[in-house]
Amino acid sequence: MALDSMHSSLKFTILSLALLHFLYKPTCSTSRRVLDQVNRTQMGFRVALKHVDHGSNYTMLERIQRGINRSKFRVQKLNAMVLVSDKSTYDVESKVHPGNGEFLMNVAIGTPPNPFSAIMDTGSDLIWTQCKPCDDCFDQSTPIFDPSKSSTFSKLSCSNDLCEALPTSTCQDDGCQYLYTYGDYSSTQGILATETFTFGSDSKSQKVSVPNMGFGCGVDNEGNGFNQGAGLIGLGRGPLSLVSQLDEPKFSYCLTSIDGSKTSTLLMGSLANPKALSSNSKATTIMTTPLIHNPSQPSFYYLNLQGISVGSTHLPIKKSTFSLSDDGTGGMIIDSGTTITYLESSAFDQVKKAFTSQMNLPLDDSGSGGLDLCFKMPKDTTSLEVPKFVFHFKEADLDLPSENYMIGDTNMGVLCLAMGKSSGMSIFGNVQQQNMMVVHDLANESLSFVPTQCDEL
Ligand SMILES: *[C@@H]1O[C@H](CO)[C@@H](O)[C@H](O)[C@H]1NC(C)=O
Ligand SMILES: *[C@@H]1O[C@H](CO)[C@@H](O)[C@H](O)[C@H]1NC(C)=O
Ligand SMILES: *[C@@H]1O[C@H](CO)[C@@H](O)[C@H](O)[C@H]1NC(C)=O
Ligand SMILES: *[C@@H]1O[C@H](CO)[C@@H](O)[C@H](O)[C@H]1NC(C)=O
């Protein structure tokens, strides 16, 4: 609590041009109406998302450092995936997915429903949970799902579209067996089946049951990073993901402030409509940009980033820096499971140069901030001026709130830019997505940002 209030007493002023105020109020009537009945055409549901450090008392900067540590591996994997030099050796068998994440959601599977906690992953597609009888299962906090005790469990045949969408599958007794790998020996293996999934367990939402969801019933599950949950909910762009299996292939999430105590929100299907969310608020801006497809990474949500401004300077970054190459490298993805934003190194160097020259504070190169660019900040600071930061996406200039890129720690006396450098691809991370409804619309192939006070949803 003390830390929370200390942090919130540090106020930023954005230098140059306009100050940004978000006056958004969510509309309760539309965003909370959930159908009980099964009608996928108009089905929507909401689920609470818990950050993996939820309930701990780390400071904002510590949470970000811990997140960077966790996502280090994810970022390496993401970059390695696109940087495979010899594409001919990169066959479907070796296809990997990031496979971990920063947010957990409660779901239930089967009839009667068996609750479990699952990792939400916007970088992969498969929905899976551990299943009995296990060949190799890790410890989970809830009982492992036993399909023989559920009246709605049904195996999928090998000719089913979902079986054919798997990167690796084999056919046994006309049942579809899958192997889904996440790189570095993490994998899940089992049978592809359908079940009733029940979503929505917080006080603000009704429970909604979705029948016949294709999922992996994993009997051999190996690797680190899964054990925060009992499985994973893939929200990628491929046909196996939760969003693709809904009739209205749309989802949005609204991530609360990283150091806040409230949970974040995931809205699926019809509830994810940005217009519905903003219908009562004239002050709300919706910024919509097209999603780009990368045939060699079909699960990822690629954005068209065309430039960056720091303060009043539009940085002289070469146009090709963020573009997706024909060989599948480059580009920028938006990801909920990566903590900070990583920019291709030549662009990051420009950002760093601009901040260094525009901030009126000395550099801190002690490394204590754990980030690439930090400044020394007087310990009694309560208010600071920082340059504004704008991502120029195609058709959408995203002017970030200052707390989405500058992280100050008054105890340590450091102020850091919550971004880093990468090579291979750029990644738009979750720190930059705080307090925005981020709407992924697979049918329209677009992504919208709607400034939102996420803890009031
Ligand atoms: C589902 O909802 C749509 C739109 O209201 C309606 O036209 C359709 O008849 C419903 N289907 C079922 C099976 O209830
Ligand atoms: C939070 O910090 C206080 C004081 O450092 C400590 O006593 C307490 O156990 C911590 N709580 C958690 C949940 O870590
Ligand atoms: C990050 O990981 C390294 C190595 O595993 C560890 O030494 C360091 O303390 C971690 N930092 C944080 C902030 O968790
Ligand atoms: C569809 O996407 C385009 C951008 O690609 C956007 O301008 C438009 O508003 C989107 N339509 C809807 C209904 O979201």
CSV table of N, CA, C and O in Angstrom, one decimal, residues 183-277:
chain,number,residue,atom,x,y,z
A,183,GLY,N,9.2,-24.9,-28.2
A,183,GLY,CA,10.6,-24.6,-28.2
A,183,GLY,C,11.3,-25.1,-26.9
A,183,GLY,O,10.7,-25.2,-25.9
A,184,ASP,N,12.6,-25.3,-27.0
A,184,ASP,CA,13.4,-25.7,-25.9
A,184,ASP,C,12.7,-26.8,-25.0
A,184,ASP,O,12.6,-26.7,-23.8
A,185,TYR,N,12.3,-27.9,-25.7
A,185,TYR,CA,11.7,-29.0,-25.0
A,185,TYR,C,10.4,-28.9,-24.3
A,185,TYR,O,9.9,-29.8,-23.7
A,186,SER,N,9.8,-27.7,-24.4
A,186,SER,CA,8.4,-27.5,-23.9
A,186,SER,C,7.5,-28.1,-24.9
A,186,SER,O,7.5,-27.7,-26.1
A,187,SER,N,6.5,-28.9,-24.5
A,187,SER,CA,5.6,-29.4,-25.4
A,187,SER,C,4.4,-30.0,-24.7
A,187,SER,O,4.4,-30.3,-23.5
A,188,THR,N,3.3,-30.2,-25.5
A,188,THR,CA,2.2,-30.9,-25.0
A,188,THR,C,1.8,-31.9,-26.0
A,188,THR,O,1.9,-31.6,-27.2
A,189,GLN,N,1.4,-33.1,-25.6
A,189,GLN,CA,1.1,-34.2,-26.5
A,189,GLN,C,-0.2,-34.9,-26.0
A,189,GLN,O,-0.3,-35.1,-24.8
A,190,GLY,N,-1.0,-35.3,-26.9
A,190,GLY,CA,-2.2,-36.0,-26.4
A,190,GLY,C,-3.2,-36.2,-27.6
A,190,GLY,O,-2.8,-36.3,-28.7
A,191,ILE,N,-4.5,-36.2,-27.2
A,191,ILE,CA,-5.5,-36.3,-28.3
A,191,ILE,C,-6.3,-35.1,-28.4
A,191,ILE,O,-6.6,-34.4,-27.5
A,192,LEU,N,-6.6,-34.8,-29.7
A,192,LEU,CA,-7.4,-33.6,-30.0
A,192,LEU,C,-8.9,-34.0,-29.8
A,192,LEU,O,-9.3,-35.0,-30.3
A,193,ALA,N,-9.6,-33.2,-29.0
A,193,ALA,CA,-11.0,-33.6,-28.7
A,193,ALA,C,-11.9,-32.3,-28.7
A,193,ALA,O,-11.4,-31.2,-28.9
A,194,THR,N,-13.1,-32.5,-28.4
A,194,THR,CA,-14.0,-31.4,-28.1
A,194,THR,C,-14.6,-31.5,-26.8
A,194,THR,O,-14.9,-32.6,-26.3
A,195,GLU,N,-14.9,-30.4,-26.2
A,195,GLU,CA,-15.5,-30.4,-24.8
A,195,GLU,C,-16.3,-29.1,-24.7
A,195,GLU,O,-16.1,-28.1,-25.5
A,196,THR,N,-17.1,-29.0,-23.6
A,196,THR,CA,-17.8,-27.8,-23.3
A,196,THR,C,-16.8,-27.0,-22.3
A,196,THR,O,-16.3,-27.6,-21.4
A,197,PHE,N,-16.6,-25.8,-22.7
A,197,PHE,CA,-15.8,-24.9,-21.8
A,197,PHE,C,-16.7,-23.9,-21.2
A,197,PHE,O,-17.6,-23.4,-21.9
A,198,THR,N,-16.5,-23.6,-19.9
A,198,THR,CA,-17.3,-22.6,-19.2
A,198,THR,C,-16.4,-21.5,-18.8
A,198,THR,O,-15.3,-21.7,-18.3
A,199,PHE,N,-16.8,-20.3,-19.2
A,199,PHE,CA,-16.0,-19.1,-19.0
A,199,PHE,C,-16.8,-18.1,-18.1
A,199,PHE,O,-18.1,-18.2,-18.1
A,200,GLY,N,-16.1,-17.2,-17.5
A,200,GLY,CA,-16.8,-16.2,-16.7
A,200,GLY,C,-17.0,-16.6,-15.3
A,200,GLY,O,-18.0,-17.3,-15.0
A,201,SER,N,-16.2,-16.2,-14.4
A,201,SER,CA,-16.4,-16.6,-13.0
A,201,SER,C,-16.3,-15.5,-12.1
A,201,SER,O,-16.4,-15.7,-10.9
A,202,ASP,N,-16.0,-14.3,-12.6
A,202,ASP,CA,-15.9,-13.2,-11.6
A,202,ASP,C,-17.3,-12.6,-11.3
A,202,ASP,O,-18.3,-13.0,-12.0
A,203,SER,N,-17.4,-11.8,-10.3
A,203,SER,CA,-18.7,-11.3,-9.9
A,203,SER,C,-19.4,-10.5,-10.9
A,203,SER,O,-20.6,-10.3,-10.9
A,204,LYS,N,-18.6,-9.9,-11.9
A,204,LYS,CA,-19.2,-9.0,-12.9
A,204,LYS,C,-19.8,-9.8,-14.1
A,204,LYS,O,-20.3,-9.2,-15.0
A,205,SER,N,-19.6,-11.1,-14.2
A,205,SER,CA,-20.0,-11.7,-15.4
A,205,SER,C,-20.8,-13.0,-15.1
A,205,SER,O,-20.6,-13.7,-14.1
A,206,GLN,N,-21.7,-13.3,-16.0
A,206,GLN,CA,-22.4,-14.5,-15.9
A,206,GLN,C,-21.6,-15.6,-16.5
A,206,GLN,O,-20.7,-15.4,-17.4
A,207,LYS,N,-21.8,-16.9,-16.1
A,207,LYS,CA,-21.1,-18.0,-16.7
A,207,LYS,C,-21.7,-18.3,-18.0
A,207,LYS,O,-22.9,-18.2,-18.2
A,208,VAL,N,-20.8,-18.6,-19.0
A,208,VAL,CA,-21.2,-18.9,-20.3
A,208,VAL,C,-20.6,-20.2,-20.7
A,208,VAL,O,-19.4,-20.4,-20.6
A,209,SER,N,-21.4,-21.1,-21.2
A,209,SER,CA,-20.8,-22.4,-21.6
A,209,SER,C,-20.8,-22.5,-23.1
A,209,SER,O,-21.7,-22.2,-23.8
A,210,VAL,N,-19.6,-22.8,-23.6
A,210,VAL,CA,-19.4,-23.0,-25.1
A,210,VAL,C,-19.2,-24.4,-25.4
A,210,VAL,O,-18.2,-25.0,-25.0
A,211,PRO,N,-20.1,-25.1,-26.1
A,211,PRO,CA,-20.0,-26.5,-26.4
A,211,PRO,C,-19.0,-26.7,-27.5
A,211,PRO,O,-18.7,-25.8,-28.3
A,212,ASN,N,-18.5,-27.9,-27.6
A,212,ASN,CA,-17.8,-28.4,-28.8
A,212,ASN,C,-16.5,-27.5,-29.2
A,212,ASN,O,-16.3,-27.3,-30.3
A,213,MET,N,-15.8,-27.1,-28.2
A,213,MET,CA,-14.6,-26.4,-28.4
A,213,MET,C,-13.5,-27.4,-28.6
A,213,MET,O,-13.3,-28.3,-27.8
A,214,GLY,N,-12.8,-27.3,-29.8
A,214,GLY,CA,-11.6,-28.2,-30.0
A,214,GLY,C,-10.5,-27.8,-29.1
A,214,GLY,O,-10.2,-26.7,-28.9
A,215,PHE,N,-9.9,-28.8,-28.5
A,215,PHE,CA,-8.8,-28.6,-27.5
A,215,PHE,C,-7.9,-29.8,-27.5
A,215,PHE,O,-8.3,-30.9,-27.9
A,216,GLY,N,-6.7,-29.6,-26.9
A,216,GLY,CA,-5.8,-30.7,-26.7
A,216,GLY,C,-5.9,-31.3,-25.4
A,216,GLY,O,-5.8,-30.5,-24.4
A,217,CYS,N,-6.1,-32.6,-25.3
A,217,CYS,CA,-6.2,-33.3,-24.0
A,217,CYS,C,-4.8,-33.9,-23.8
A,217,CYS,O,-4.5,-34.9,-24.4
A,218,GLY,N,-4.0,-33.1,-23.0
A,218,GLY,CA,-2.6,-33.4,-23.0
A,218,GLY,C,-2.2,-34.5,-21.9
A,218,GLY,O,-2.4,-34.3,-20.7
A,219,VAL,N,-1.7,-35.6,-22.4
A,219,VAL,CA,-1.3,-36.6,-21.4
A,219,VAL,C,0.2,-36.7,-21.2
A,219,VAL,O,0.7,-37.3,-20.3
A,220,ASP,N,1.0,-35.9,-22.1
A,220,ASP,CA,2.4,-35.9,-21.9
A,220,ASP,C,2.8,-34.4,-22.1
A,220,ASP,O,2.9,-33.9,-23.2
A,221,ASN,N,3.0,-33.7,-21.0
A,221,ASN,CA,3.3,-32.3,-21.0
A,221,ASN,C,4.6,-32.0,-20.3
A,221,ASN,O,4.8,-32.3,-19.1
A,222,GLU,N,5.5,-31.4,-21.1
A,222,GLU,CA,6.8,-31.2,-20.5
A,222,GLU,C,7.3,-29.8,-20.7
A,222,GLU,O,7.0,-29.1,-21.7
A,223,GLY,N,8.1,-29.3,-19.8
A,223,GLY,CA,8.8,-28.1,-19.9
A,223,GLY,C,8.5,-27.1,-18.8
A,223,GLY,O,7.6,-27.3,-18.0
A,224,ASN,N,9.3,-26.1,-18.8
A,224,ASN,CA,9.1,-25.0,-17.7
A,224,ASN,C,8.1,-24.0,-18.2
A,224,ASN,O,7.8,-23.9,-19.4
A,225,GLY,N,7.6,-23.2,-17.3
A,225,GLY,CA,6.8,-22.1,-17.7
A,225,GLY,C,5.3,-22.4,-17.8
A,225,GLY,O,4.5,-21.5,-17.8
A,226,PHE,N,5.0,-23.7,-17.7
A,226,PHE,CA,3.5,-24.0,-17.8
A,226,PHE,C,2.9,-24.0,-16.4
A,226,PHE,O,1.7,-23.9,-16.2
A,227,ASN,N,3.8,-24.3,-15.4
A,227,ASN,CA,3.3,-24.7,-14.1
A,227,ASN,C,2.5,-23.6,-13.3
A,227,ASN,O,2.0,-23.9,-12.2
A,228,GLN,N,2.5,-22.4,-13.8
A,228,GLN,CA,1.6,-21.4,-13.2
A,228,GLN,C,0.1,-21.8,-13.4
A,228,GLN,O,-0.7,-21.3,-12.6
A,229,GLY,N,-0.1,-22.5,-14.4
A,229,GLY,CA,-1.5,-22.9,-14.7
A,229,GLY,C,-1.6,-24.4,-14.9
A,229,GLY,O,-0.7,-25.1,-14.6
A,230,ALA,N,-2.7,-24.8,-15.5
A,230,ALA,CA,-2.9,-26.3,-15.7
A,230,ALA,C,-3.1,-26.5,-17.2
A,230,ALA,O,-3.7,-27.4,-17.7
A,231,GLY,N,-2.7,-25.5,-18.0
A,231,GLY,CA,-2.9,-25.5,-19.4
A,231,GLY,C,-2.8,-24.1,-20.0
A,231,GLY,O,-2.4,-23.2,-19.3
A,232,LEU,N,-3.2,-24.0,-21.3
A,232,LEU,CA,-3.0,-22.8,-22.0
A,232,LEU,C,-4.2,-22.5,-22.9
A,232,LEU,O,-4.8,-23.4,-23.4
A,233,ILE,N,-4.5,-21.2,-23.0
A,233,ILE,CA,-5.6,-20.8,-23.9
A,233,ILE,C,-4.9,-20.0,-25.0
A,233,ILE,O,-4.4,-18.9,-24.8
A,234,GLY,N,-4.8,-20.6,-26.2
A,234,GLY,CA,-4.2,-19.9,-27.3
A,234,GLY,C,-5.2,-18.9,-27.9
A,234,GLY,O,-6.4,-19.2,-28.2
A,235,LEU,N,-4.7,-17.6,-28.1
A,235,LEU,CA,-5.5,-16.6,-28.7
A,235,LEU,C,-4.9,-16.0,-30.0
A,235,LEU,O,-5.1,-14.9,-30.4
A,236,GLY,N,-4.1,-16.9,-30.6
A,236,GLY,CA,-3.5,-16.4,-31.9
A,236,GLY,C,-4.4,-16.4,-33.0
A,236,GLY,O,-5.6,-16.6,-32.9
A,237,ARG,N,-3.9,-16.2,-34.2
A,237,ARG,CA,-4.7,-16.0,-35.4
A,237,ARG,C,-5.1,-17.2,-36.1
A,237,ARG,O,-5.9,-17.2,-37.0
A,238,GLY,N,-4.5,-18.4,-35.7
A,238,GLY,CA,-4.7,-19.6,-36.4
A,238,GLY,C,-6.1,-20.2,-36.1
A,238,GLY,O,-6.7,-19.9,-35.1
A,239,PRO,N,-6.5,-21.2,-36.9
A,239,PRO,CA,-7.9,-21.8,-36.7
A,239,PRO,C,-8.1,-22.5,-35.3
A,239,PRO,O,-9.2,-22.7,-34.9
A,240,LEU,N,-7.0,-23.0,-34.7
A,240,LEU,CA,-7.2,-23.7,-33.4
A,240,LEU,C,-7.5,-22.8,-32.2
A,240,LEU,O,-7.9,-23.3,-31.1
A,241,SER,N,-7.3,-21.6,-32.3
A,241,SER,CA,-7.3,-20.7,-31.2
A,241,SER,C,-8.8,-20.5,-30.7
A,241,SER,O,-9.7,-20.7,-31.4
A,242,LEU,N,-8.9,-20.1,-29.4
A,242,LEU,CA,-10.2,-19.8,-28.9
A,242,LEU,C,-11.0,-18.8,-29.7
A,242,LEU,O,-12.1,-18.9,-30.0
A,243,VAL,N,-10.3,-17.7,-30.1
A,243,VAL,CA,-11.0,-16.6,-30.8
A,243,VAL,C,-11.4,-17.1,-32.2
A,243,VAL,O,-12.5,-16.9,-32.6
A,244,SER,N,-10.6,-17.9,-32.9
A,244,SER,CA,-11.0,-18.4,-34.2
A,244,SER,C,-12.1,-19.4,-34.1
A,244,SER,O,-12.9,-19.5,-35.1
A,245,GLN,N,-12.3,-20.1,-33.0
A,245,GLN,CA,-13.4,-21.0,-32.9
A,245,GLN,C,-14.7,-20.4,-32.6
A,245,GLN,O,-15.8,-21.0,-32.6
A,246,LEU,N,-14.7,-19.1,-32.3
A,246,LEU,CA,-16.0,-18.4,-32.0
A,246,LEU,C,-16.6,-17.9,-33.4
A,246,LEU,O,-15.8,-17.6,-34.3
A,247,ASP,N,-17.9,-17.8,-33.4
A,247,ASP,CA,-18.5,-17.3,-34.7
A,247,ASP,C,-18.1,-15.9,-34.9
A,247,ASP,O,-18.1,-15.4,-36.1
A,248,GLU,N,-18.0,-15.1,-33.9
A,248,GLU,CA,-17.6,-13.7,-34.0
A,248,GLU,C,-16.1,-13.7,-33.6
A,248,GLU,O,-15.9,-13.5,-32.4
A,249,PRO,N,-15.2,-13.8,-34.5
A,249,PRO,CA,-13.8,-14.0,-34.1
A,249,PRO,C,-13.1,-12.6,-33.7
A,249,PRO,O,-12.4,-12.0,-34.5
A,250,LYS,N,-13.4,-12.3,-32.5
A,250,LYS,CA,-13.0,-11.0,-32.0
A,250,LYS,C,-12.7,-11.1,-30.5
A,250,LYS,O,-13.4,-11.8,-29.8
A,251,PHE,N,-11.6,-10.5,-30.0
A,251,PHE,CA,-11.4,-10.4,-28.6
A,251,PHE,C,-10.8,-9.1,-28.3
A,251,PHE,O,-10.1,-8.5,-29.1
A,252,SER,N,-10.9,-8.7,-27.0
A,252,SER,CA,-10.2,-7.6,-26.6
A,252,SER,C,-9.8,-7.8,-25.1
A,252,SER,O,-10.4,-8.6,-24.4
A,253,TYR,N,-8.7,-7.2,-24.8
A,253,TYR,CA,-8.3,-7.2,-23.4
A,253,TYR,C,-8.0,-5.8,-22.9
A,253,TYR,O,-7.8,-4.9,-23.7
A,254,CYS,N,-8.2,-5.6,-21.6
A,254,CYS,CA,-7.9,-4.3,-21.0
A,254,CYS,C,-7.0,-4.6,-19.8
A,254,CYS,O,-7.5,-5.2,-18.8
A,255,LEU,N,-5.8,-4.2,-19.9
A,255,LEU,CA,-4.8,-4.5,-18.9
A,255,LEU,C,-4.7,-3.3,-17.9
A,255,LEU,O,-4.5,-2.2,-18.3
A,256,THR,N,-5.0,-3.6,-16.6
A,256,THR,CA,-4.9,-2.6,-15.6
A,256,THR,C,-3.4,-2.2,-15.4
A,256,THR,O,-2.5,-2.9,-15.8
A,257,SER,N,-3.2,-1.1,-14.7
A,257,SER,CA,-1.9,-0.6,-14.4
A,257,SER,C,-1.1,-1.8,-13.7
A,257,SER,O,-1.6,-2.5,-12.8
A,258,ILE,N,0.1,-2.0,-14.1
A,258,ILE,CA,0.9,-3.1,-13.7
A,258,ILE,C,1.1,-3.2,-12.2
A,258,ILE,O,1.2,-4.2,-11.6
A,259,ASP,N,1.1,-2.0,-11.5
A,259,ASP,CA,1.3,-2.0,-10.1
A,259,ASP,C,-0.1,-1.9,-9.3
A,259,ASP,O,-0.1,-1.7,-8.1
A,260,GLY,N,-1.1,-2.0,-10.1
A,260,GLY,CA,-2.4,-1.9,-9.4
A,260,GLY,C,-2.8,-3.3,-8.8
A,260,GLY,O,-2.2,-4.3,-9.0
A,261,SER,N,-3.9,-3.2,-8.0
A,261,SER,CA,-4.3,-4.4,-7.3
A,261,SER,C,-5.5,-5.1,-8.0
A,261,SER,O,-5.9,-6.2,-7.7
A,262,LYS,N,-6.1,-4.4,-9.0
A,262,LYS,CA,-7.3,-5.0,-9.7
A,262,LYS,C,-6.9,-5.9,-10.8
A,262,LYS,O,-5.9,-5.7,-11.4
A,263,THR,N,-7.8,-6.8,-11.1
A,263,THR,CA,-7.6,-7.7,-12.2
A,263,THR,C,-7.8,-7.0,-13.6
A,263,THR,O,-8.5,-6.0,-13.6
A,264,SER,N,-7.3,-7.6,-14.6
A,264,SER,CA,-7.5,-7.1,-16.0
A,264,SER,C,-8.7,-7.9,-16.5
A,264,SER,O,-9.2,-8.8,-15.9
A,265,THR,N,-9.2,-7.5,-17.7
A,265,THR,CA,-10.4,-8.1,-18.3
A,265,THR,C,-10.1,-8.5,-19.7
A,265,THR,O,-9.5,-7.9,-20.5
A,266,LEU,N,-10.7,-9.7,-20.0
A,266,LEU,CA,-10.7,-10.2,-21.4
A,266,LEU,C,-12.1,-10.3,-21.8
A,266,LEU,O,-13.0,-10.9,-21.1
A,267,LEU,N,-12.4,-9.8,-23.0
A,267,LEU,CA,-13.8,-9.8,-23.5
A,267,LEU,C,-13.7,-10.6,-24.8
A,267,LEU,O,-12.9,-10.3,-25.7
A,268,MET,N,-14.6,-11.6,-25.0
A,268,MET,CA,-14.6,-12.4,-26.2
A,268,MET,C,-15.8,-12.3,-27.0
A,268,MET,O,-16.9,-12.0,-26.5
A,269,GLY,N,-15.7,-12.5,-28.3
A,269,GLY,CA,-16.8,-12.5,-29.2
A,269,GLY,C,-17.5,-11.1,-29.3
A,269,GLY,O,-16.9,-10.1,-29.3
A,270,SER,N,-18.9,-11.2,-29.2
A,270,SER,CA,-19.6,-10.0,-29.4
A,270,SER,C,-19.4,-8.9,-28.4
A,270,SER,O,-19.6,-7.7,-28.7
A,271,LEU,N,-18.9,-9.3,-27.2
A,271,LEU,CA,-18.6,-8.3,-26.2
A,271,LEU,C,-17.4,-7.4,-26.5
A,271,LEU,O,-17.1,-6.4,-25.9
A,272,ALA,N,-16.6,-7.9,-27.5
A,272,ALA,CA,-15.3,-7.2,-27.8
A,272,ALA,C,-15.4,-6.1,-28.8
A,272,ALA,O,-14.5,-5.6,-29.2
A,273,ASN,N,-16.7,-5.7,-29.1
A,273,ASN,CA,-16.9,-4.7,-30.1
A,273,ASN,C,-16.5,-3.3,-29.5
A,273,ASN,O,-17.1,-2.8,-28.6
A,274,PRO,N,-15.6,-2.6,-30.2
A,274,PRO,CA,-15.1,-1.3,-29.6
A,274,PRO,C,-16.3,-0.3,-29.6
A,274,PRO,O,-16.3,0.6,-28.8
A,275,LYS,N,-17.2,-0.4,-30.6
A,275,LYS,CA,-18.3,0.6,-30.7
A,275,LYS,C,-19.2,0.4,-29.5
A,275,LYS,O,-19.6,1.3,-28.9
A,276,ALA,N,-19.5,-0.9,-29.2
A,276,ALA,CA,-20.4,-1.2,-28.0
A,276,ALA,C,-19.7,-0.6,-26.7
A,276,ALA,O,-20.4,-0.1,-25.9
A,277,LEU,N,-18.4,-0.7,-26.7
A,277,LEU,CA,-17.7,-0.3,-25.5
A,277,LEU,C,-17.7,1.2,-25.3
A,277,LEU,O,-17.7,1.7,-24.2
